[in-house]
Structures are given as structure tokens and as C-alpha cells.
mmCIF file of C-alpha atoms in Angstrom:
data_model
loop_
_atom_site.group_PDB
_atom_site.id
_atom_site.type_symbol
_atom_site.label_atom_id
_atom_site.label_comp_id
_atom_site.label_asym_id
_atom_site.label_seq_id
_atom_site.Cartn_x
_atom_site.Cartn_y
_atom_site.Cartn_z
ATOM 1 C CA MET P 13 22.489 -1.197 -34.619
ATOM 2 C CA ALA P 14 22.401 1.292 -31.980
ATOM 3 C CA SER P 15 24.879 4.223 -32.369
ATOM 4 C CA LEU P 16 27.707 4.875 -30.064
ATOM 5 C CA GLN P 17 25.744 8.246 -29.171
ATOM 6 C CA ASP P 18 22.838 6.350 -28.400
ATOM 7 C CA ILE P 19 25.077 3.623 -25.800
ATOM 8 C CA ARG P 20 26.617 6.767 -24.285
ATOM 9 C CA ARG P 21 23.354 8.041 -23.373
ATOM 10 C CA ARG P 22 22.203 4.851 -21.878
ATOM 11 C CA ILE P 23 25.366 4.393 -20.091
ATOM 12 C CA LYS P 24 24.855 7.967 -18.829
ATOM 13 C CA SER P 25 21.080 6.892 -18.035
ATOM 14 C CA VAL P 26 22.082 3.738 -15.713
ATOM 15 C CA LYS P 27 24.999 5.515 -14.267
ATOM 16 C CA SER P 28 22.178 8.139 -12.640
ATOM 17 C CA ILE P 29 19.683 5.708 -11.733
ATOM 18 C CA GLN P 30 22.541 3.964 -9.828
ATOM 19 C CA GLN P 31 23.557 7.390 -7.827
ATOM 20 C CA ILE P 32 19.776 7.002 -6.708
ATOM 21 C CA THR P 33 19.370 3.389 -5.780
ATOM 22 C CA ASN P 34 23.073 3.579 -3.584
ATOM 23 C CA ALA P 35 21.803 7.110 -2.156
ATOM 24 C CA MET P 36 18.638 5.486 -0.983
ATOM 25 C CA ASN P 37 20.142 2.594 0.255
ATOM 26 C CA MET P 38 22.409 4.248 2.244
ATOM 27 C CA VAL P 39 19.276 5.951 3.781
ATOM 28 C CA ALA P 40 17.372 3.247 4.192
ATOM 29 C CA THR P 41 19.969 1.501 6.468
ATOM 30 C CA SER P 42 20.763 4.190 8.499
ATOM 31 C CA ARG P 43 17.073 4.363 9.390
ATOM 32 C CA LEU P 44 17.125 0.922 9.532
ATOM 33 C CA ARG P 45 19.503 1.005 12.543
ATOM 34 C CA GLN P 46 17.011 3.044 14.502
ATOM 35 C CA ALA P 47 13.975 1.337 13.746
ATOM 36 C CA LYS P 48 15.592 -2.047 14.601
ATOM 37 C CA GLU P 49 16.518 -0.712 17.991
ATOM 38 C CA ALA P 50 13.173 0.864 18.677
ATOM 39 C CA ALA P 51 11.460 -2.397 17.779
ATOM 40 C CA VAL P 52 13.963 -4.399 20.160
ATOM 41 C CA ALA P 53 13.629 -2.003 23.076
ATOM 42 C CA ASN P 54 10.138 -1.999 22.876
ATOM 43 C CA LYS P 55 9.655 -5.887 22.859
ATOM 44 C CA PRO P 56 10.240 -6.323 26.682
ATOM 45 C CA TYR P 57 7.642 -3.824 27.341
ATOM 46 C CA ALA P 58 5.022 -5.491 25.308
ATOM 47 C CA ASP P 59 5.913 -8.988 26.366
ATOM 48 C CA LYS P 60 5.502 -7.564 30.109
ATOM 49 C CA MET P 61 2.235 -6.002 29.475
ATOM 50 C CA ALA P 62 1.103 -9.189 28.175
ATOM 51 C CA GLN P 63 2.108 -11.346 31.300
ATOM 52 C CA VAL P 64 0.912 -8.446 33.580
ATOM 53 C CA VAL P 65 -2.410 -8.692 31.803
ATOM 54 C CA SER P 66 -2.648 -12.369 31.886
ATOM 55 C CA ASP P 67 -1.374 -12.442 35.815
ATOM 56 C CA VAL P 68 -4.487 -10.089 36.653
ATOM 57 C CA ALA P 69 -6.907 -11.768 34.666
ATOM 58 C CA LYS P 70 -6.245 -15.130 36.890
ATOM 59 C CA ASN P 71 -7.433 -13.399 40.088
ATOM 60 C CA VAL P 72 -10.255 -11.882 38.713
ATOM 61 C CA THR P 73 -13.842 -13.617 38.710
ATOM 62 C CA ASP P 74 -17.007 -12.498 37.034
ATOM 63 C CA PHE P 75 -15.433 -9.928 35.372
ATOM 64 C CA SER P 76 -17.472 -8.330 32.584
ATOM 65 C CA HIS P 77 -15.796 -5.359 29.886
ATOM 66 C CA PRO P 78 -16.645 -4.214 26.421
ATOM 67 C CA LEU P 79 -13.498 -5.426 25.132
ATOM 68 C CA LEU P 80 -14.392 -9.210 26.581
ATOM 69 C CA GLU P 81 -17.610 -9.542 24.918
ATOM 70 C CA VAL P 82 -18.759 -11.361 21.835
ATOM 71 C CA TYR P 83 -20.815 -9.406 19.383
ATOM 72 C CA PRO P 84 -22.561 -12.126 17.040
ATOM 73 C CA GLY P 85 -23.672 -10.869 13.722
ATOM 74 C CA GLY P 86 -20.954 -8.083 13.314
ATOM 75 C CA LYS P 87 -18.418 -7.618 10.776
ATOM 76 C CA ARG P 88 -14.692 -8.630 10.588
ATOM 77 C CA LEU P 89 -12.543 -5.942 11.125
ATOM 78 C CA ILE P 90 -8.920 -6.233 9.437
ATOM 79 C CA LEU P 91 -6.022 -3.649 10.422
ATOM 80 C CA VAL P 92 -3.530 -4.012 7.765
ATOM 81 C CA MET P 93 -0.074 -2.371 8.253
ATOM 82 C CA THR P 94 1.845 -1.399 4.756
ATOM 83 C CA SER P 95 4.364 1.168 3.280
ATOM 84 C CA ASP P 96 3.405 4.723 2.179
ATOM 85 C CA LYS P 97 5.911 4.591 -0.489
ATOM 86 C CA GLY P 98 7.293 2.051 -2.825
ATOM 87 C CA LEU P 99 10.734 0.709 -3.920
ATOM 88 C CA ALA P 100 10.629 -1.819 -0.986
ATOM 89 C CA GLY P 101 10.568 -4.747 -3.040
ATOM 90 C CA ALA P 102 7.647 -7.327 -2.028
ATOM 91 C CA TYR P 103 6.911 -5.854 1.362
ATOM 92 C CA SER P 104 3.607 -4.264 0.912
ATOM 93 C CA SER P 105 2.431 -7.008 -1.564
ATOM 94 C CA ASN P 106 3.289 -9.813 0.851
ATOM 95 C CA ALA P 107 1.315 -8.156 3.423
ATOM 96 C CA ILE P 108 -1.364 -7.133 1.376
ATOM 97 C CA LYS P 109 -1.815 -10.732 0.381
ATOM 98 C CA GLU P 110 -1.866 -12.257 3.935
ATOM 99 C CA ALA P 111 -4.634 -9.311 4.639
ATOM 100 C CA VAL P 112 -6.771 -10.942 1.286
ATOM 101 C CA SER P 113 -6.335 -14.575 2.607
ATOM 102 C CA GLN P 114 -8.042 -13.235 6.447
ATOM 103 C CA VAL P 115 -10.929 -11.718 4.081
ATOM 104 C CA VAL P 116 -13.727 -14.534 3.999
ATOM 105 C CA ASP P 117 -16.504 -12.375 3.160
ATOM 106 C CA LYS P 118 -15.747 -9.256 1.408
ATOM 107 C CA GLY P 119 -19.240 -7.868 2.002
ATOM 108 C CA ASN P 120 -18.833 -8.679 5.691
ATOM 109 C CA THR P 121 -15.745 -7.300 6.126
ATOM 110 C CA GLN P 122 -13.939 -3.797 6.821
ATOM 111 C CA LEU P 123 -10.637 -2.572 6.569
ATOM 112 C CA ILE P 124 -8.478 -0.001 8.468
ATOM 113 C CA THR P 125 -5.363 0.632 6.207
ATOM 114 C CA VAL P 126 -1.743 1.906 7.600
ATOM 115 C CA GLY P 127 -0.214 3.159 4.496
ATOM 116 C CA ARG P 128 -1.166 4.189 1.071
ATOM 117 C CA LYS P 129 -0.121 1.022 -0.747
ATOM 118 C CA ALA P 130 -2.881 -0.838 1.447
ATOM 119 C CA ARG P 131 -5.191 2.054 0.926
ATOM 120 C CA ASP P 132 -4.867 2.122 -2.702
ATOM 121 C CA TYR P 133 -5.250 -1.761 -3.545
ATOM 122 C CA PHE P 134 -8.340 -2.451 -1.320
ATOM 123 C CA SER P 135 -9.755 1.130 -2.462
ATOM 124 C CA ASN P 136 -9.573 0.467 -6.283
ATOM 125 C CA ARG P 137 -10.887 -3.234 -5.390
ATOM 126 C CA GLY P 138 -14.450 -2.354 -4.026
ATOM 127 C CA TYR P 139 -13.259 -3.106 -0.445
ATOM 128 C CA ASP P 140 -14.721 -1.355 2.767
ATOM 129 C CA VAL P 141 -11.857 0.860 3.870
ATOM 130 C CA CYS P 142 -13.432 2.601 6.902
ATOM 131 C CA SER P 143 -10.350 4.338 8.069
ATOM 132 C CA GLU P 144 -7.138 5.082 6.680
ATOM 133 C CA TYR P 145 -3.464 6.451 7.912
ATOM 134 C CA ILE P 146 -1.046 7.728 6.004
ATOM 135 C CA GLY P 147 2.536 9.170 6.907
ATOM 136 C CA VAL P 148 3.188 6.823 9.649
ATOM 137 C CA SER P 149 4.635 3.721 8.390
ATOM 138 C CA GLU P 150 8.709 4.723 8.503
ATOM 139 C CA ARG P 151 8.257 6.366 11.761
ATOM 140 C CA PRO P 152 5.464 5.614 13.632
ATOM 141 C CA LYS P 153 4.624 7.249 16.887
ATOM 142 C CA PHE P 154 2.925 5.659 20.371
ATOM 143 C CA ASP P 155 0.311 8.546 19.452
ATOM 144 C CA ASN P 156 -0.357 6.959 16.101
ATOM 145 C CA ALA P 157 -1.090 3.452 17.744
ATOM 146 C CA LYS P 158 -3.322 5.119 20.634
ATOM 147 C CA ASP P 159 -5.469 6.438 17.829
ATOM 148 C CA ILE P 160 -5.948 3.438 16.072
ATOM 149 C CA ALA P 161 -6.396 1.468 18.982
ATOM 150 C CA GLU P 162 -9.371 4.234 20.323
ATOM 151 C CA ASN P 163 -11.146 3.734 16.895
ATOM 152 C CA ILE P 164 -10.860 0.109 16.673
ATOM 153 C CA ILE P 165 -12.020 0.277 20.233
ATOM 154 C CA GLU P 166 -15.134 2.599 19.397
ATOM 155 C CA ARG P 167 -16.305 0.580 16.401
ATOM 156 C CA PHE P 168 -15.979 -2.851 18.721
ATOM 157 C CA LYS P 169 -18.095 -1.446 21.832
ATOM 158 C CA SER P 170 -20.995 -0.362 19.388
ATOM 159 C CA GLY P 171 -21.372 -3.609 18.247
ATOM 160 C CA GLU P 172 -20.969 -3.565 14.861
ATOM 161 C CA ILE P 173 -17.549 -5.460 14.848
ATOM 162 C CA GLU P 174 -17.756 -9.619 16.141
ATOM 163 C CA GLU P 175 -13.879 -9.666 15.529
ATOM 164 C CA VAL P 176 -10.577 -7.569 14.798
ATOM 165 C CA TYR P 177 -7.759 -9.051 13.145
ATOM 166 C CA MET P 178 -4.362 -7.248 12.623
ATOM 167 C CA VAL P 179 -1.892 -8.130 9.749
ATOM 168 C CA TYR P 180 1.804 -6.923 10.060
ATOM 169 C CA THR P 181 5.246 -7.940 9.186
ATOM 170 C CA ARG P 182 7.459 -9.227 11.959
ATOM 171 C CA PHE P 183 11.362 -8.325 11.513
ATOM 172 C CA ILE P 184 13.056 -11.710 11.867
ATOM 173 C CA SER P 185 16.328 -10.076 10.652
ATOM 174 C CA ALA P 186 17.727 -7.256 7.976
ATOM 175 C CA ILE P 187 16.995 -10.185 5.168
ATOM 176 C CA ASN P 188 14.248 -11.655 6.864
ATOM 177 C CA CYS P 189 10.605 -10.381 7.395
ATOM 178 C CA VAL P 190 7.405 -12.600 7.579
ATOM 179 C CA PRO P 191 3.991 -11.312 7.486
ATOM 180 C CA GLU P 192 1.923 -12.428 9.965
ATOM 181 C CA THR P 193 -2.009 -12.248 11.627
ATOM 182 C CA VAL P 194 -2.638 -11.385 15.165
ATOM 183 C CA LYS P 195 -6.110 -11.360 16.772
ATOM 184 C CA LEU P 196 -7.022 -8.556 18.814
ATOM 185 C CA LEU P 197 -10.276 -8.113 19.693
ATOM 186 C CA PRO P 198 -12.460 -9.809 21.772
ATOM 187 C CA PHE P 199 -9.461 -11.104 24.090
ATOM 188 C CA GLY P 200 -10.982 -14.150 25.022
ATOM 189 C CA ASN P 201 -9.460 -16.165 27.529
ATOM 190 C CA LEU P 202 -6.472 -14.272 29.199
ATOM 191 C CA ALA P 203 -5.992 -16.219 31.909
ATOM 192 C CA THR P 204 -4.820 -19.259 29.840
ATOM 193 C CA GLU P 205 -1.345 -19.454 28.488
ATOM 194 C CA GLU P 206 -1.082 -21.130 24.953
ATOM 195 C CA GLY P 207 1.745 -23.909 24.494
ATOM 196 C CA GLU P 208 3.012 -23.251 27.392
ATOM 197 C CA GLU P 209 2.244 -24.906 31.269
ATOM 198 C CA LYS P 210 1.144 -22.369 33.645
ATOM 199 C CA LYS P 211 4.094 -20.925 35.547
ATOM 200 C CA ILE P 212 4.173 -19.878 39.107
ATOM 201 C CA ARG P 213 3.826 -15.743 39.205
ATOM 202 C CA SER P 214 4.392 -13.376 41.967
ATOM 203 C CA GLU P 215 1.718 -12.320 43.957
ATOM 204 C CA TYR P 216 0.268 -8.829 43.239
ATOM 205 C CA ILE P 217 -1.802 -6.284 45.530
ATOM 206 C CA TYR P 218 -4.202 -4.943 43.936
ATOM 207 C CA GLU P 219 -5.964 -1.214 44.387
ATOM 208 C CA PRO P 220 -8.611 -0.740 44.350
ATOM 209 C CA ASN P 221 -9.190 -4.098 43.015
ATOM 210 C CA ALA P 222 -7.868 -6.766 40.260
ATOM 211 C CA ALA P 223 -11.393 -6.186 38.475
ATOM 212 C CA GLU P 224 -10.819 -2.604 37.871
ATOM 213 C CA VAL P 225 -7.330 -2.716 37.356
ATOM 214 C CA LEU P 226 -8.013 -5.299 34.806
ATOM 215 C CA GLY P 227 -10.157 -2.853 33.017
ATOM 216 C CA TYR P 228 -7.790 -0.201 32.964
ATOM 217 C CA LEU P 229 -5.225 -2.472 31.710
ATOM 218 C CA LEU P 230 -7.053 -4.041 28.968
ATOM 219 C CA PRO P 231 -7.187 -0.695 26.451
ATOM 220 C CA GLN P 232 -3.605 -0.222 27.295
ATOM 221 C CA TYR P 233 -2.664 -3.801 26.354
ATOM 222 C CA LEU P 234 -4.376 -2.933 22.951
ATOM 223 C CA VAL P 235 -2.258 -0.006 22.399
ATOM 224 C CA THR P 236 0.755 -1.743 23.218
ATOM 225 C CA THR P 237 0.031 -4.690 20.821
ATOM 226 C CA ILE P 238 -0.412 -2.175 17.985
ATOM 227 C CA TYR P 239 2.563 0.029 18.773
ATOM 228 C CA ALA P 240 4.564 -2.900 18.704
ATOM 229 C CA ALA P 241 3.495 -3.942 15.403
ATOM 230 C CA LEU P 242 3.823 -1.055 13.778
ATOM 231 C CA LEU P 243 7.548 -0.824 15.102
ATOM 232 C CA GLN P 244 7.802 -4.314 13.798
ATOM 233 C CA ALA P 245 6.658 -3.379 10.207
ATOM 234 C CA SER P 246 8.800 0.240 10.363
ATOM 235 C CA ALA P 247 11.816 -2.020 10.603
ATOM 236 C CA SER P 248 10.677 -4.745 8.041
ATOM 237 C CA GLU P 249 9.769 -2.030 5.505
ATOM 238 C CA LEU P 250 13.339 -0.538 5.803
ATOM 239 C CA SER P 251 14.805 -3.500 5.484
ATOM 240 C CA SER P 252 13.020 -4.433 2.638
ATOM 241 C CA ARG P 253 13.927 -1.055 0.802
ATOM 242 C CA MET P 254 17.569 -1.308 1.835
ATOM 243 C CA ASN P 255 17.564 -4.768 0.348
ATOM 244 C CA ALA P 256 15.788 -4.066 -2.978
ATOM 245 C CA MET P 257 17.928 -0.808 -3.296
ATOM 246 C CA SER P 258 20.727 -2.665 -2.763
ATOM 247 C CA ASN P 259 20.033 -5.102 -5.449
ATOM 248 C CA ALA P 260 18.964 -2.255 -7.875
ATOM 249 C CA THR P 261 22.390 -0.646 -7.520
ATOM 250 C CA ASP P 262 24.307 -4.318 -8.289
ATOM 251 C CA ASN P 263 22.133 -4.638 -10.998
ATOM 252 C CA ALA P 264 22.861 -0.997 -12.450
ATOM 253 C CA GLN P 265 26.451 -2.046 -11.904
ATOM 254 C CA GLU P 266 26.058 -5.319 -14.115
ATOM 255 C CA LEU P 267 24.377 -3.269 -16.889
ATOM 256 C CA ILE P 268 26.803 -0.484 -16.972
ATOM 257 C CA ALA P 269 29.703 -3.252 -17.422
ATOM 258 C CA LYS P 270 27.403 -5.068 -20.308
ATOM 259 C CA LEU P 271 27.009 -1.456 -21.843
ATOM 260 C CA ASP P 272 30.622 -0.552 -21.677
ATOM 261 C CA LEU P 273 31.438 -3.813 -23.706
ATOM 262 C CA HIS P 274 28.873 -3.292 -25.767
ATOM 263 C CA TYR P 275 30.115 0.053 -26.257
ATOM 264 C CA ASN P 276 33.600 -0.917 -27.185
ATOM 265 C CA LYS P 277 32.921 -3.721 -29.502
ATOM 266 C CA VAL P 278 30.817 -1.431 -31.771
ATOM 267 C CA ARG P 279 33.338 1.237 -31.535
ATOM 268 C CA GLN P 280 36.438 -1.186 -32.537
ATOM 269 C CA ALA P 281 33.689 -2.224 -35.315
ATOM 270 C CA GLY P 282 32.942 1.181 -36.491
ATOM 271 C CA ILE P 283 37.326 1.789 -36.615
ATOM 272 C CA THR P 284 37.721 -1.839 -38.429
ATOM 273 C CA ARG P 285 34.991 -0.687 -41.270
ATOM 274 C CA GLU P 286 37.086 2.511 -41.443
ATOM 275 C CA ILE P 287 40.092 1.202 -41.810
ATOM 276 C CA THR P 288 38.795 -1.675 -44.448
ATOM 277 C CA GLU P 289 37.612 1.046 -46.516
ATOM 278 C CA ILE P 290 40.602 3.388 -46.556
ATOM 279 C CA VAL P 291 42.726 0.211 -47.366
ATOM 280 C CA GLY P 292 39.762 -0.890 -49.958
ATOM 281 C CA GLY P 293 40.112 2.908 -51.256
ATOM 282 C CA ALA P 294 43.986 2.887 -51.799
ATOM 283 C CA GLU P 295 44.026 -0.314 -53.717
ATOM 284 C CA ALA P 296 41.472 1.130 -55.909
ATOM 285 C CA LEU P 297 43.494 3.730 -56.668
ATOM 286 C CA LYS P 298 46.767 1.910 -57.653
#
């Protein structure tokens, strides 16, 4: 049976851990508010960009662009977004599982990882990690998305990549985040709207012409899509960390209550034993 000193030491240790998890919970909650606002504010811009690109594509005929080309025989490239740090529940592992499910042929797949968790997982298992981005998962910037997009475009234009997919975690609410896969390249038919009937759009005047405007918008559209995913992933990471730390703090409180009860039982047993010994000794002296 553990001594009173051992139990006191364990209670002190659990209380110290509880203070740490509670502090991390408050930090994640504070950062989540900012990350959520950034993701929500960016969504109308990303949606409008997709609409404009679709509208311009409808007014372009016989248009050729490197990002619309298909390069048969090339590899599959997967962009995976995870966290740099742990203590975020199943956030990173769920995104990694989604990315692994997209790997058809391990030898014919390259990966670009965002976050240490994805880099460590795939590097340690023999996957071809061609690029890695560390330190951007919690607070992504537009320049980070631009760097990633330029890297992808350069690899795609070289002909070594046939198709590009992006795996990120979509933020739904503070308690609900879902890993998703989006095809980035080739863009395919931008003029069709999947799942919806064609809507009447406003007429635009293009200067100098629609084809040149579309050629400029396609890379920008890719950057915007990646940046929106980075913001969604950041909010998802912080919400997962907030929930994980909140649960850890509650579990620590329950454990402390059980240890206090155990401590009192052991202490009471010791007092009862001492009383019994005293009474037994007194009876022996009679």
C-alpha cells in the first residue's frame, strides 16, 4: 500500500499538470477566437474568387494554360496540413489517415507537408517528402500560401506531376472539425458548376481580353484556395487543442478527487491502527 507521503507527492504532481493543461486551454481558446475570425473573414473572398474564375472561364474559348494541361505518367502530389506541436487530440492523426487513404502507389507519390507531425510521420515510413513547411500551422500568412503554391506550380509545370491533391481539416465548429481532400491540379473544366444549375452571371468587360485575365487569375486562385485551407486548418488545430486540454483538466480534477479520497482512507486506517495498538498495549498492562 502506498504511504501517505507517496500519495501527497502524486496529488501535487497531478495538480501541477492540471495547472499546465488549464493554461494551455486558455491560450488555445484565446487564439481560436482570432483564427476563427480570420477563417470566416476569408471565406467570402475565396468563394468570390472561385465564382469570378468560373465566370471568366465561360467567356474563354480555345484557351491553353500550363495549369490546365494534363501530364500523363506523372506522379501524384499530396499537400498535407497538420500541426507543428502535439497535445491537440486526434487532429493530426485524422489528417494523416486521410492523406494515407489518397496514396494509391507509394512509389509514385510525392508529399508536401505542413507541420512537423506530417513530416515526421511520412519521413519515418519511407514516403517521398519533397518539401516541408514548419512553423506556419498555428498562424499562417498569405506569403506562406504563396510559397507553397509557387512550389506546386513549378513542379506541375515541369511535367513530373500528373495531379495534385490537398488534405486539410475543415473547421465547422469549436467541437467539430472534418478532414477533407480537395483536388488542386489540373483545374479541369472551370466553366461548369458541379451540383448546381448554371446561374445567370453579370457580364464583364475584360481588358485586354478574357484569356489573358484568366491566365493571371489561375495562379491567384490556387494561392487563395491554399490560404483558405491553411486558415481552416489553423482554426481546427486550435479547437482540437482547446478541447483536448479542457478534457485533460477535467480528468485531472477527477483524479485529484480520487486521490484525496484514497489519502483520507489510508490516513484513517493508520489512525485506527494506532488506536488499536494503544488500546491493545493498555489491556496487556492490566
